[in-house]
Amino acid sequence: MRKVVLDMDPGIDDVLALILALKSPEVQILGITTVAGNAPVEMTSANARRVLKYLGASSIPVAAGAANPLNRPLEDALSYHGPDGLGSCGLPSPRTPLYPAKAWDFLARLVLDAPGEITLVATGPLTNVAHAFELHPELPALLTRVVLMGGAYTLTPYGKGNRTPFAEFNIWQDAEAAHIVFNSGADIFAVGLDVTMDPAACLNSQYLKQIKIRRTPAARLVAQLVEYEVKYHGCCRMHDPIALATLLDASVLDFISAGVEVVVGNDWDRGVTRILFSGGSQSIHVASAVDGPRFLKLFLSRILEE
Ligand code: BDR
Ligand code: CA
């Protein structure tokens, strides 16, 4: 069992990844750190705790992090994820208190207490992670690896931008933070739109029917979230759960190794993640293909379990 910390901005697909992690024996969640991204950080922090409470997992600590990207104000994605960031799912407001430390301090403490044992799964903008790495330059080498959802690498026909024509949302939102993380020396597995936008990995209304039959709390929440996405966006994009899946079944994704340049600044190419087949300060493992049906089967089998 791998010890993981989830750094996230829930967000519908972040919650799908969280539920997948809670239902998977391969990972043990030591804590969640929340960041501004899909929604303001107060909302992403509330959403993490709403979901944990509903699933009887409130003992997992949630530490709130950055309210804004390093150099700019947040531009959230509530228009995509719904006014509460979770498709108006109706879960009650959380009563569980936040962990009494900032996200980056909490993350650093966990890693320093268990050097070489913790995997960081980052499925939001990388602001918290960049803060942690700047405050503790030894941290990247003490993590087993960083698995992140972010980027668009033009490795497949789907590897184009979703926030701009060229840039993916998480990287675009805090390109400066992504630049720090991608050059930190950490062992990085980057799962980008090249694979998460593969239509074969999109959860459609056929799968939704199967989920709706099951009446467990997890299946009911997943059905509600997926239904919102299917209704407003045609099918449910599984960006963040696909990133997590690489820790559950490595055969779901293929990776190539290459340098990656993250474009910073405020020009048209902000947030572009450019593959450098020679050069680059370090090699990044970049997802180049996903077995969509296999991933969806894995996701469903975990979600539909008692
Ligand atoms: C990423 O952006 C967010 O909206 C999703 O939660 C995912 O992490 C996809 O570009
Ligand atoms: Ca996310």
CSV table of C-alpha atoms and ligand atoms in Angstrom, one decimal:
chain,number,residue,atom,x,y,z
A,1,MET,CA,0.0,0.0,0.0
A,2,ARG,CA,1.4,3.4,-1.0
A,3,LYS,CA,1.1,6.4,1.3
A,4,VAL,CA,-0.3,9.3,-0.6
A,5,VAL,CA,-1.1,13.0,-0.1
A,6,LEU,CA,-3.7,14.4,-2.4
A,7,ASP,CA,-3.3,18.1,-3.4
A,8,MET,CA,-6.5,19.0,-5.1
A,9,ASP,CA,-9.1,21.7,-6.1
A,10,PRO,CA,-12.4,19.8,-5.8
A,11,GLY,CA,-14.0,20.1,-8.5
A,12,ILE,CA,-16.1,17.2,-9.9
A,13,ASP,CA,-13.3,15.1,-11.3
A,14,ASP,CA,-11.1,15.8,-8.2
A,15,VAL,CA,-13.9,14.3,-6.1
A,16,LEU,CA,-14.1,11.3,-8.5
A,17,ALA,CA,-10.4,10.8,-7.9
A,18,LEU,CA,-10.8,11.1,-4.2
A,19,ILE,CA,-13.6,8.5,-4.1
A,20,LEU,CA,-11.5,6.2,-6.3
A,21,ALA,CA,-8.6,6.6,-3.9
A,22,LEU,CA,-10.8,5.9,-0.9
A,23,LYS,CA,-12.1,2.7,-2.5
A,24,SER,CA,-8.7,1.5,-3.6
A,25,PRO,CA,-6.5,-0.8,-1.3
A,26,GLU,CA,-3.4,0.2,-3.2
A,27,VAL,CA,-3.3,3.7,-1.6
A,28,GLN,CA,-3.6,5.1,1.9
A,29,ILE,CA,-4.5,8.7,2.0
A,30,LEU,CA,-2.5,10.5,4.8
A,31,GLY,CA,-4.0,13.9,4.1
A,32,ILE,CA,-5.5,16.2,1.6
A,33,THR,CA,-4.2,19.7,0.8
A,34,THR,CA,-6.5,22.0,-1.0
A,35,VAL,CA,-5.8,24.8,-3.5
A,36,ALA,CA,-7.7,27.4,-5.4
A,37,GLY,CA,-8.4,26.3,-8.9
A,38,ASN,CA,-11.8,25.0,-10.1
A,39,ALA,CA,-13.2,27.1,-7.2
A,40,PRO,CA,-11.9,29.5,-4.5
A,41,VAL,CA,-9.9,27.7,-1.8
A,42,GLU,CA,-12.6,28.1,0.8
A,43,MET,CA,-14.9,26.2,-1.5
A,44,THR,CA,-12.4,23.5,-2.5
A,45,SER,CA,-11.6,23.0,1.2
A,46,ALA,CA,-15.2,22.7,2.1
A,47,ASN,CA,-15.9,20.3,-0.8
A,48,ALA,CA,-13.1,18.0,0.3
A,49,ARG,CA,-14.6,17.9,3.8
A,50,ARG,CA,-18.2,17.6,2.6
A,51,VAL,CA,-17.2,14.5,0.6
A,52,LEU,CA,-15.1,12.9,3.4
A,53,LYS,CA,-17.9,13.4,5.9
A,54,TYR,CA,-20.5,11.9,3.6
A,55,LEU,CA,-18.3,8.8,3.0
A,56,GLY,CA,-17.4,8.4,6.7
A,57,ALA,CA,-13.8,9.4,6.2
A,58,SER,CA,-13.6,12.6,8.2
A,59,SER,CA,-10.6,11.3,10.1
A,60,ILE,CA,-8.5,12.2,7.0
A,61,PRO,CA,-7.1,15.7,7.7
A,62,VAL,CA,-7.7,18.5,5.2
A,63,ALA,CA,-5.3,21.5,5.2
A,64,ALA,CA,-6.1,24.5,3.1
A,65,GLY,CA,-3.5,26.2,1.0
A,66,ALA,CA,-3.2,29.0,-1.5
A,67,ALA,CA,-6.1,31.3,-2.3
A,68,ASN,CA,-4.5,32.6,-5.5
A,69,PRO,CA,-1.8,31.5,-8.0
A,70,LEU,CA,1.7,32.8,-7.2
A,71,ASN,CA,1.6,35.9,-9.5
A,72,ARG,CA,-2.1,36.5,-10.4
A,73,PRO,CA,-5.6,36.4,-9.1
A,74,LEU,CA,-7.6,33.1,-9.5
A,75,GLU,CA,-9.7,32.6,-12.5
A,76,ASP,CA,-12.0,29.7,-11.4
A,77,ALA,CA,-13.9,27.1,-13.4
A,78,LEU,CA,-17.3,27.3,-11.6
A,79,SER,CA,-19.0,27.8,-14.9
A,80,TYR,CA,-17.9,24.2,-15.7
A,81,HIS,CA,-18.2,22.5,-12.3
A,82,GLY,CA,-21.4,24.3,-11.1
A,83,PRO,CA,-22.0,27.0,-8.5
A,84,ASP,CA,-20.7,24.9,-5.5
A,85,GLY,CA,-17.9,23.3,-7.6
A,86,LEU,CA,-19.6,20.0,-7.3
A,87,GLY,CA,-22.6,20.2,-9.7
A,88,SER,CA,-24.9,21.5,-7.0
A,89,CYS,CA,-24.7,18.1,-5.3
A,90,GLY,CA,-26.6,19.1,-2.1
A,91,LEU,CA,-24.1,17.7,0.4
A,92,PRO,CA,-24.2,19.7,3.6
A,93,SER,CA,-21.6,22.3,4.6
A,94,PRO,CA,-18.7,20.7,6.5
A,95,ARG,CA,-18.5,20.9,10.3
A,96,THR,CA,-15.2,19.1,10.5
A,97,PRO,CA,-12.5,21.8,11.2
A,98,LEU,CA,-9.6,22.3,8.8
A,99,TYR,CA,-6.2,21.0,9.9
A,100,PRO,CA,-4.6,23.8,11.8
A,101,ALA,CA,-1.6,24.4,9.4
A,102,LYS,CA,-1.2,25.7,5.9
A,103,ALA,CA,-1.2,23.1,3.1
A,104,TRP,CA,2.6,23.4,2.4
A,105,ASP,CA,3.6,23.1,6.0
A,106,PHE,CA,1.3,20.1,6.5
A,107,LEU,CA,2.7,18.5,3.3
A,108,ALA,CA,6.3,19.2,4.4
A,109,ARG,CA,5.8,17.8,7.8
A,110,LEU,CA,4.3,14.5,6.5
A,111,VAL,CA,7.2,14.1,4.0
A,112,LEU,CA,9.9,15.0,6.4
A,113,ASP,CA,8.5,12.5,9.0
A,114,ALA,CA,8.5,9.7,6.4
A,115,PRO,CA,11.3,10.4,3.9
A,116,GLY,CA,11.1,8.3,0.7
A,117,GLU,CA,7.7,6.9,1.6
A,118,ILE,CA,5.1,9.4,0.3
A,119,THR,CA,3.7,9.9,-3.2
A,120,LEU,CA,2.1,13.2,-3.9
A,121,VAL,CA,-0.9,13.2,-6.2
A,122,ALA,CA,-1.5,16.8,-7.4
A,123,THR,CA,-4.7,17.3,-9.4
A,124,GLY,CA,-5.1,21.1,-9.2
A,125,PRO,CA,-2.9,24.1,-10.0
A,126,LEU,CA,0.6,23.5,-8.5
A,127,THR,CA,0.7,26.6,-6.1
A,128,ASN,CA,0.8,24.6,-2.8
A,129,VAL,CA,3.4,22.3,-4.2
A,130,ALA,CA,5.6,25.1,-5.4
A,131,HIS,CA,5.3,26.9,-2.0
A,132,ALA,CA,6.3,23.6,-0.3
A,133,PHE,CA,9.3,23.1,-2.6
A,134,GLU,CA,10.5,26.7,-2.2
A,135,LEU,CA,10.3,26.5,1.6
A,136,HIS,CA,11.9,23.0,1.7
A,137,PRO,CA,14.3,22.5,-1.2
A,138,GLU,CA,15.0,19.0,0.1
A,139,LEU,CA,11.4,17.9,-0.3
A,140,PRO,CA,11.3,16.9,-4.0
A,141,ALA,CA,14.0,14.3,-3.4
A,142,LEU,CA,12.2,12.9,-0.3
A,143,LEU,CA,9.0,12.2,-2.2
A,144,THR,CA,8.7,8.8,-3.9
A,145,ARG,CA,7.2,10.5,-6.9
A,146,VAL,CA,4.8,13.3,-7.9
A,147,VAL,CA,1.8,12.2,-10.0
A,148,LEU,CA,0.1,15.2,-11.5
A,149,MET,CA,-2.8,16.0,-13.7
A,150,GLY,CA,-1.7,18.8,-15.9
A,151,GLY,CA,-0.5,19.9,-19.3
A,152,ALA,CA,-1.1,19.3,-23.0
A,153,TYR,CA,1.8,17.9,-24.9
A,154,THR,CA,0.6,17.3,-28.4
A,155,LEU,CA,1.5,13.6,-28.1
A,156,THR,CA,-1.9,12.6,-29.3
A,157,PRO,CA,-4.7,14.4,-31.3
A,158,TYR,CA,-6.3,15.2,-27.9
A,159,GLY,CA,-3.2,17.0,-26.5
A,160,LYS,CA,-4.4,20.5,-27.2
A,161,GLY,CA,-5.4,23.1,-24.6
A,162,ASN,CA,-8.7,23.4,-22.7
A,163,ARG,CA,-8.2,26.7,-21.0
A,164,THR,CA,-6.6,28.3,-24.1
A,165,PRO,CA,-6.2,26.6,-27.5
A,166,PHE,CA,-2.7,25.7,-26.3
A,167,ALA,CA,-2.7,25.3,-22.5
A,168,GLU,CA,-4.4,23.0,-20.0
A,169,PHE,CA,-6.3,24.6,-17.1
A,170,ASN,CA,-4.1,23.5,-14.1
A,171,ILE,CA,-0.8,24.5,-15.7
A,172,TRP,CA,-2.3,27.7,-17.2
A,173,GLN,CA,-3.8,28.8,-13.9
A,174,ASP,CA,-0.4,28.8,-12.1
A,175,ALA,CA,2.2,28.5,-14.8
A,176,GLU,CA,4.9,30.0,-12.5
A,177,ALA,CA,4.2,27.3,-9.9
A,178,ALA,CA,4.2,24.6,-12.6
A,179,HIS,CA,7.6,25.9,-13.8
A,180,ILE,CA,9.0,25.5,-10.3
A,181,VAL,CA,7.7,22.0,-9.8
A,182,PHE,CA,8.7,20.8,-13.3
A,183,ASN,CA,12.3,21.9,-12.5
A,184,SER,CA,12.4,20.8,-8.9
A,185,GLY,CA,14.2,17.5,-9.4
A,186,ALA,CA,11.1,15.5,-8.2
A,187,ASP,CA,10.3,12.3,-10.1
A,188,ILE,CA,7.3,13.6,-12.0
A,189,PHE,CA,4.6,11.6,-13.8
A,190,ALA,CA,2.5,14.1,-15.8
A,191,VAL,CA,-0.9,13.1,-17.0
A,192,GLY,CA,-2.2,15.6,-19.4
A,193,LEU,CA,-5.0,16.2,-21.9
A,194,ASP,CA,-3.3,13.9,-24.4
A,195,VAL,CA,-4.8,11.0,-22.5
A,196,THR,CA,-7.5,12.5,-20.4
A,197,MET,CA,-9.4,13.8,-23.4
A,198,ASP,CA,-9.2,10.5,-25.2
A,199,PRO,CA,-12.9,9.8,-26.0
A,200,ALA,CA,-12.5,6.2,-25.0
A,201,ALA,CA,-11.8,7.2,-21.4
A,202,CYS,CA,-14.9,9.5,-21.1
A,203,LEU,CA,-17.6,8.2,-18.8
A,204,ASN,CA,-20.8,8.3,-20.8
A,205,SER,CA,-24.5,7.7,-20.2
A,206,GLN,CA,-24.2,4.0,-20.7
A,207,TYR,CA,-21.8,3.7,-17.8
A,208,LEU,CA,-23.9,6.1,-15.8
A,209,LYS,CA,-26.8,3.7,-16.0
A,210,GLN,CA,-24.7,1.0,-14.4
A,211,ILE,CA,-23.6,3.4,-11.6
A,212,LYS,CA,-27.2,4.4,-10.9
A,213,ILE,CA,-28.3,0.9,-10.2
A,214,ARG,CA,-26.0,0.7,-7.2
A,215,ARG,CA,-27.3,2.4,-4.1
A,216,THR,CA,-24.2,2.7,-1.9
A,217,PRO,CA,-23.3,6.2,-0.7
A,218,ALA,CA,-20.2,6.3,-3.0
A,219,ALA,CA,-22.1,5.1,-6.1
A,220,ARG,CA,-24.9,7.6,-5.4
A,221,LEU,CA,-22.5,10.6,-5.2
A,222,VAL,CA,-20.6,9.4,-8.2
A,223,ALA,CA,-23.9,9.1,-10.1
A,224,GLN,CA,-24.9,12.6,-9.2
A,225,LEU,CA,-21.6,14.1,-10.2
A,226,VAL,CA,-21.4,12.2,-13.5
A,227,GLU,CA,-25.0,13.0,-14.3
A,228,TYR,CA,-24.2,16.7,-14.0
A,229,GLU,CA,-21.3,16.4,-16.4
A,230,VAL,CA,-23.2,14.2,-18.9
A,231,LYS,CA,-26.1,16.7,-18.8
A,232,TYR,CA,-24.0,19.8,-19.4
A,233,HIS,CA,-20.9,18.5,-21.2
A,234,GLY,CA,-22.1,15.4,-23.0
A,235,CYS,CA,-19.9,12.9,-21.0
A,236,CYS,CA,-17.8,13.0,-17.9
A,237,ARG,CA,-14.2,13.8,-18.4
A,238,MET,CA,-12.1,11.7,-16.0
A,239,HIS,CA,-8.9,13.9,-15.9
A,240,ASP,CA,-8.0,13.5,-12.2
A,241,PRO,CA,-9.1,9.8,-11.7
A,242,ILE,CA,-7.0,8.8,-14.7
A,243,ALA,CA,-3.9,10.4,-13.1
A,244,LEU,CA,-4.6,8.5,-9.8
A,245,ALA,CA,-5.2,5.3,-11.8
A,246,THR,CA,-1.5,5.1,-12.6
A,247,LEU,CA,-0.9,4.2,-8.9
A,248,LEU,CA,-3.6,1.5,-9.0
A,249,ASP,CA,-2.8,-0.2,-12.3
A,250,ALA,CA,0.4,1.0,-14.1
A,251,SER,CA,-0.8,-0.8,-17.3
A,252,VAL,CA,-3.6,1.8,-17.8
A,253,LEU,CA,-1.2,4.4,-19.1
A,254,ASP,CA,1.9,4.6,-21.2
A,255,PHE,CA,4.6,7.2,-20.5
A,256,ILE,CA,7.5,8.7,-22.5
A,257,SER,CA,10.4,10.5,-20.8
A,258,ALA,CA,11.5,13.9,-22.0
A,259,GLY,CA,12.3,17.4,-20.9
A,260,VAL,CA,9.3,19.7,-20.6
A,261,GLU,CA,9.4,23.5,-20.8
A,262,VAL,CA,6.5,25.3,-19.0
A,263,VAL,CA,5.9,28.7,-20.6
A,264,VAL,CA,5.3,31.4,-17.9
A,265,GLY,CA,4.2,35.0,-18.3
A,266,ASN,CA,1.0,36.6,-19.6
A,267,ASP,CA,1.4,36.1,-23.3
A,268,TRP,CA,-0.8,33.9,-25.6
A,269,ASP,CA,1.4,30.9,-24.8
A,270,ARG,CA,1.1,31.1,-21.0
A,271,GLY,CA,0.8,27.6,-19.6
A,272,VAL,CA,2.0,25.8,-22.7
A,273,THR,CA,3.9,22.5,-21.8
A,274,ARG,CA,6.4,22.0,-24.6
A,275,ILE,CA,8.2,18.6,-24.9
A,276,LEU,CA,11.9,18.9,-25.4
A,277,PHE,CA,13.3,15.7,-26.8
A,278,SER,CA,16.8,16.9,-26.1
A,279,GLY,CA,17.7,19.2,-23.2
A,280,GLY,CA,15.5,20.4,-20.4
A,281,SER,CA,16.7,20.6,-16.8
A,282,GLN,CA,15.2,17.2,-16.0
A,283,SER,CA,13.3,14.3,-17.5
A,284,ILE,CA,9.6,14.1,-16.9
A,285,HIS,CA,7.4,11.0,-17.5
A,286,VAL,CA,4.6,12.2,-19.7
A,287,ALA,CA,1.5,10.1,-20.3
A,288,SER,CA,1.3,9.3,-24.0
A,289,ALA,CA,-1.6,6.8,-24.2
A,290,VAL,CA,-4.4,5.5,-22.1
A,291,ASP,CA,-6.3,2.2,-22.3
A,292,GLY,CA,-9.7,3.9,-21.9
A,293,PRO,CA,-11.9,0.8,-21.5
A,294,ARG,CA,-9.5,-0.7,-19.1
A,295,PHE,CA,-9.4,2.5,-17.0
A,296,LEU,CA,-13.2,2.8,-17.0
A,297,LYS,CA,-13.5,-0.9,-16.0
A,298,LEU,CA,-11.1,-0.3,-13.1
A,299,PHE,CA,-13.0,2.9,-12.0
A,300,LEU,CA,-16.4,1.2,-12.1
A,301,SER,CA,-15.2,-1.9,-10.3
A,302,ARG,CA,-13.9,0.2,-7.4
A,303,ILE,CA,-16.9,2.6,-7.3
A,304,LEU,CA,-19.5,-0.2,-7.5
A,305,GLU,CA,-17.9,-2.3,-4.7
A,306,GLU,CA,-19.8,-2.5,-1.4
B,1,BDR,C1,-8.0,19.8,-14.9
B,1,BDR,O1,-8.6,21.1,-14.7
B,1,BDR,C2,-9.6,21.0,-13.7
B,1,BDR,O2,-10.8,21.7,-14.1
B,1,BDR,C3,-9.9,19.5,-13.5
B,1,BDR,O3,-10.3,19.3,-12.2
B,1,BDR,C4,-8.6,18.9,-13.9
B,1,BDR,O4,-7.8,18.8,-12.8
B,1,BDR,C5,-8.3,19.4,-16.4
B,1,BDR,O5,-7.7,20.4,-17.2
B,2,CA,CA,-8.6,19.2,-10.5
